[in-house]
Coordinates of C-alpha atoms in Angstrom, one line a residue:
Chain G
N84 CA 43.2 111.8 100.0
A85 CA 43.8 110.4 103.4
G86 CA 40.1 110.3 104.6
V87 CA 39.8 109.2 108.3
T88 CA 43.2 108.9 110.1
Q89 CA 43.7 107.1 113.4
T90 CA 46.5 107.0 115.7
P91 CA 48.1 104.9 117.1
K92 CA 47.3 101.6 115.2
F93 CA 48.4 99.4 118.2
R94 CA 48.7 100.1 122.0
I95 CA 48.9 98.0 125.2
L96 CA 47.9 100.0 128.5
K97 CA 48.2 98.8 132.2
I98 CA 45.2 98.7 134.1
G99 CA 44.4 102.6 135.7
Q100 CA 46.4 104.0 132.9
S101 CA 44.8 106.5 130.7
M102 CA 45.3 107.4 126.9
T103 CA 43.7 109.4 124.1
L104 CA 42.9 107.7 120.6
Q105 CA 43.5 110.6 118.1
C106 CA 40.8 110.6 114.7
A107 CA 41.4 113.3 112.1
Q108 CA 39.3 113.5 108.6
D109 CA 39.9 115.6 105.9
M110 CA 36.5 115.4 104.2
N111 CA 34.9 118.4 105.9
H112 CA 32.4 116.0 107.4
N113 CA 30.1 117.4 110.2
Y114 CA 29.4 113.9 111.5
M115 CA 32.0 111.8 113.7
Y116 CA 31.7 108.7 115.6
W117 CA 33.7 106.2 117.6
Y118 CA 32.9 102.6 117.7
R119 CA 34.4 99.6 119.6
Q120 CA 34.5 96.2 118.2
D121 CA 35.0 93.1 120.5
P122 CA 36.0 89.8 118.7
G123 CA 33.2 88.2 116.6
M124 CA 30.8 91.2 117.2
G125 CA 29.5 93.9 115.6
L126 CA 30.4 97.7 116.4
K127 CA 28.9 99.5 119.3
L128 CA 28.6 103.1 119.3
I129 CA 30.7 104.9 122.1
Y130 CA 30.0 108.6 121.1
Y131 CA 29.2 110.8 118.2
S132 CA 29.3 114.4 117.1
V133 CA 27.2 116.3 114.9
G134 CA 29.7 119.1 114.5
A135 CA 32.5 121.1 116.4
G136 CA 31.6 121.7 119.9
I137 CA 28.7 119.4 120.0
T138 CA 28.9 115.7 121.4
D139 CA 26.9 113.0 122.7
K140 CA 26.7 109.7 124.3
G141 CA 26.1 106.3 122.2
E142 CA 25.2 103.0 123.4
V143 CA 28.4 102.2 125.4
P144 CA 30.0 105.5 126.8
N145 CA 30.8 104.7 130.3
G146 CA 34.6 104.9 130.8
Y147 CA 35.3 107.2 127.6
N148 CA 35.2 110.9 127.1
V149 CA 35.3 112.9 123.8
S150 CA 35.9 116.3 122.8
R151 CA 35.3 118.2 119.2
S152 CA 37.1 121.4 119.3
T153 CA 37.4 121.7 115.4
T154 CA 35.6 119.7 112.5
E155 CA 38.6 117.6 111.5
D156 CA 39.5 116.1 115.1
F157 CA 37.5 113.9 117.3
P158 CA 39.7 112.3 120.0
L159 CA 38.6 109.5 122.3
R160 CA 39.9 109.7 125.9
L161 CA 40.0 106.5 128.0
E162 CA 40.3 107.2 131.9
L163 CA 41.6 104.5 134.0
A164 CA 41.7 101.7 131.7
A165 CA 40.2 98.3 132.7
P166 CA 40.4 95.1 131.1
S167 CA 37.0 95.4 129.6
Q168 CA 38.0 98.2 127.4
T169 CA 40.3 95.8 125.5
S170 CA 39.2 96.0 121.9
V171 CA 39.5 97.5 118.4
Y172 CA 38.4 101.3 118.1
F173 CA 36.9 102.5 114.9
C174 CA 36.4 106.2 114.1
A175 CA 34.0 107.1 111.3
S176 CA 32.7 110.2 109.8
S177 CA 29.8 111.0 107.3
G178 CA 28.5 113.9 105.8
G179 CA 26.4 115.5 102.9
V180 CA 22.4 115.3 102.7
G181 CA 20.1 112.5 102.3
V182 CA 19.4 111.1 105.8
G183 CA 20.1 107.5 106.1
N184 CA 21.9 107.1 102.9
Q185 CA 25.3 108.5 103.9
P186 CA 27.9 106.0 103.8
Q187 CA 30.2 106.1 106.8
H188 CA 34.0 106.2 106.0
F189 CA 36.2 104.4 108.7
G190 CA 39.6 104.8 109.6
D191 CA 42.0 101.8 110.0
G192 CA 41.5 101.1 113.7
T193 CA 43.2 101.1 117.0
R194 CA 43.7 97.9 118.4
L195 CA 43.9 98.3 122.3
S196 CA 44.9 95.8 124.8
I197 CA 44.4 96.4 128.4
L198 CA 46.8 94.2 130.7
Chain E
Q265 CA 16.9 100.0 120.8
K266 CA 17.2 98.7 117.4
E267 CA 18.2 95.3 116.8
V268 CA 19.9 93.7 113.6
E269 CA 20.2 89.9 113.6
Q270 CA 22.6 87.9 111.5
N271 CA 23.7 84.4 111.5
S272 CA 27.3 84.2 112.5
G273 CA 28.2 81.5 110.0
P274 CA 31.0 80.6 108.8
L275 CA 28.7 80.2 105.5
S276 CA 31.0 78.2 103.0
V277 CA 30.4 78.2 99.2
P278 CA 32.3 76.9 96.6
E279 CA 34.1 79.4 93.9
G280 CA 31.6 80.5 91.4
A281 CA 28.5 79.7 93.4
I282 CA 25.9 82.2 94.6
A283 CA 26.3 83.3 98.4
S284 CA 23.2 84.3 100.2
L285 CA 23.7 86.3 103.2
N286 CA 20.7 87.2 105.3
C287 CA 19.6 89.9 108.0
T288 CA 16.8 90.7 110.1
Y289 CA 15.8 93.8 111.9
S290 CA 13.4 94.6 114.8
D291 CA 12.3 98.2 113.9
R292 CA 9.4 98.5 111.3
G293 CA 10.4 102.2 110.8
S294 CA 13.8 101.5 109.5
Q295 CA 14.2 103.2 105.9
S296 CA 17.6 102.3 104.8
F297 CA 20.0 99.5 105.1
F298 CA 23.5 98.9 104.6
W299 CA 25.9 96.1 103.9
Y300 CA 29.6 96.4 104.9
R301 CA 32.4 93.8 104.1
Q302 CA 35.2 93.4 106.6
Y303 CA 38.4 91.6 105.9
S304 CA 40.1 90.0 109.0
G305 CA 42.0 92.6 110.8
K306 CA 40.8 95.7 108.8
S307 CA 37.9 98.3 108.8
P308 CA 34.4 97.8 107.4
E309 CA 33.9 99.2 104.1
L310 CA 30.6 100.0 102.3
I311 CA 29.3 97.6 99.6
M312 CA 26.0 98.5 99.1
F313 CA 22.9 100.4 100.6
I314 CA 19.3 99.9 100.0
Y315 CA 16.3 102.0 100.8
S316 CA 13.3 100.8 98.6
N317 CA 11.8 97.3 98.6
G318 CA 12.9 95.0 95.8
D319 CA 16.4 94.5 94.6
K320 CA 19.4 96.6 93.9
E321 CA 22.2 95.3 91.7
D322 CA 25.9 96.5 91.5
G323 CA 28.2 94.4 89.8
R324 CA 28.2 90.9 91.4
F325 CA 26.4 92.0 94.4
T326 CA 22.5 92.3 94.6
A327 CA 21.0 93.6 98.0
Q328 CA 17.2 92.5 98.6
L329 CA 14.8 94.3 100.8
N330 CA 11.4 93.0 102.2
K331 CA 10.3 95.4 104.6
A332 CA 6.9 93.5 105.2
S333 CA 9.1 90.8 106.5
Q334 CA 11.9 92.9 107.8
Y335 CA 14.7 91.3 106.4
V336 CA 17.4 92.1 103.8
S337 CA 19.6 90.1 102.0
L338 CA 22.9 90.3 99.9
L339 CA 23.6 87.9 97.3
I340 CA 27.1 87.5 95.8
R341 CA 27.1 86.0 92.3
D342 CA 30.1 84.2 90.9
S343 CA 31.7 84.1 94.6
Q344 CA 35.5 84.3 94.6
P345 CA 38.0 83.5 97.2
S346 CA 38.7 87.2 97.7
D347 CA 35.0 87.7 98.6
S348 CA 36.0 85.6 101.9
A349 CA 35.4 88.2 104.9
T350 CA 32.8 89.0 107.4
Y351 CA 29.7 91.0 105.9
L352 CA 27.8 93.3 108.6
C353 CA 24.3 94.4 108.0
A354 CA 23.6 97.9 109.5
V355 CA 20.6 100.2 109.9
P356 CA 20.4 103.9 110.8
M357 CA 20.1 104.2 114.6
D358 CA 17.8 107.4 114.2
T359 CA 17.6 110.2 111.7
G360 CA 19.4 112.7 114.0
R361 CA 22.7 111.1 114.7
R362 CA 23.2 109.3 111.4
A363 CA 25.1 106.5 113.5
L364 CA 24.4 102.8 112.4
T365 CA 23.1 100.0 114.6
F366 CA 25.4 97.0 113.3
G367 CA 24.9 93.3 113.2
S368 CA 27.4 90.9 114.5
G369 CA 28.1 89.9 111.0
T370 CA 28.2 86.6 109.1
R371 CA 31.7 85.0 107.9
L372 CA 32.0 83.9 104.4
Q373 CA 34.3 81.6 103.1
V374 CA 34.7 81.0 99.5
Q375 CA 36.3 77.5 98.7
P376 CA 38.7 77.5 95.5

């Protein structure tokens, strides 16, 4: 059972370049999330999705875009990369019933540096 | 905006001791609380969640919730060097999103 799979694991971008961070889950979860974690900090929500075709902004959406065409995939797009986007990006998913007590399954993260 | 506050540490305890990690939250309406462990360079993994006042025990871990005082604690008994990690406290942002608001974490160091 793969769980949540993120690719790539590491990436270095130049300022102004664009890229897509991939995230896929095989647990048939409806809810998927993108977080970023800066050094020594907690996780900040970038975007989330409650199902295929439905996405919405989180706490720090500027400079990012997402799409959710299938239940399994939730890619995160960076347009015009800036040094402030240097961070570790985590994708997560959750599902089932019982609001508030469903754990979120995290991928291994993508470490992104913008130089 | 819900806020979750944690002491960044490091909290250093000797092997075999009890480690006590604390977290305070701003929203009195928060109903459930999560503790995640994050090893350096790894993703967070869920240790425990609690949604009722009082204690919840799971092996060497005990979560304590006091809604009146708006704090939640994690106790680790018989601490082991392998428990050395950052512990993140989290609360749900709201019922619709099921996303979590995380604290910045407390780094725990267990000395052999």
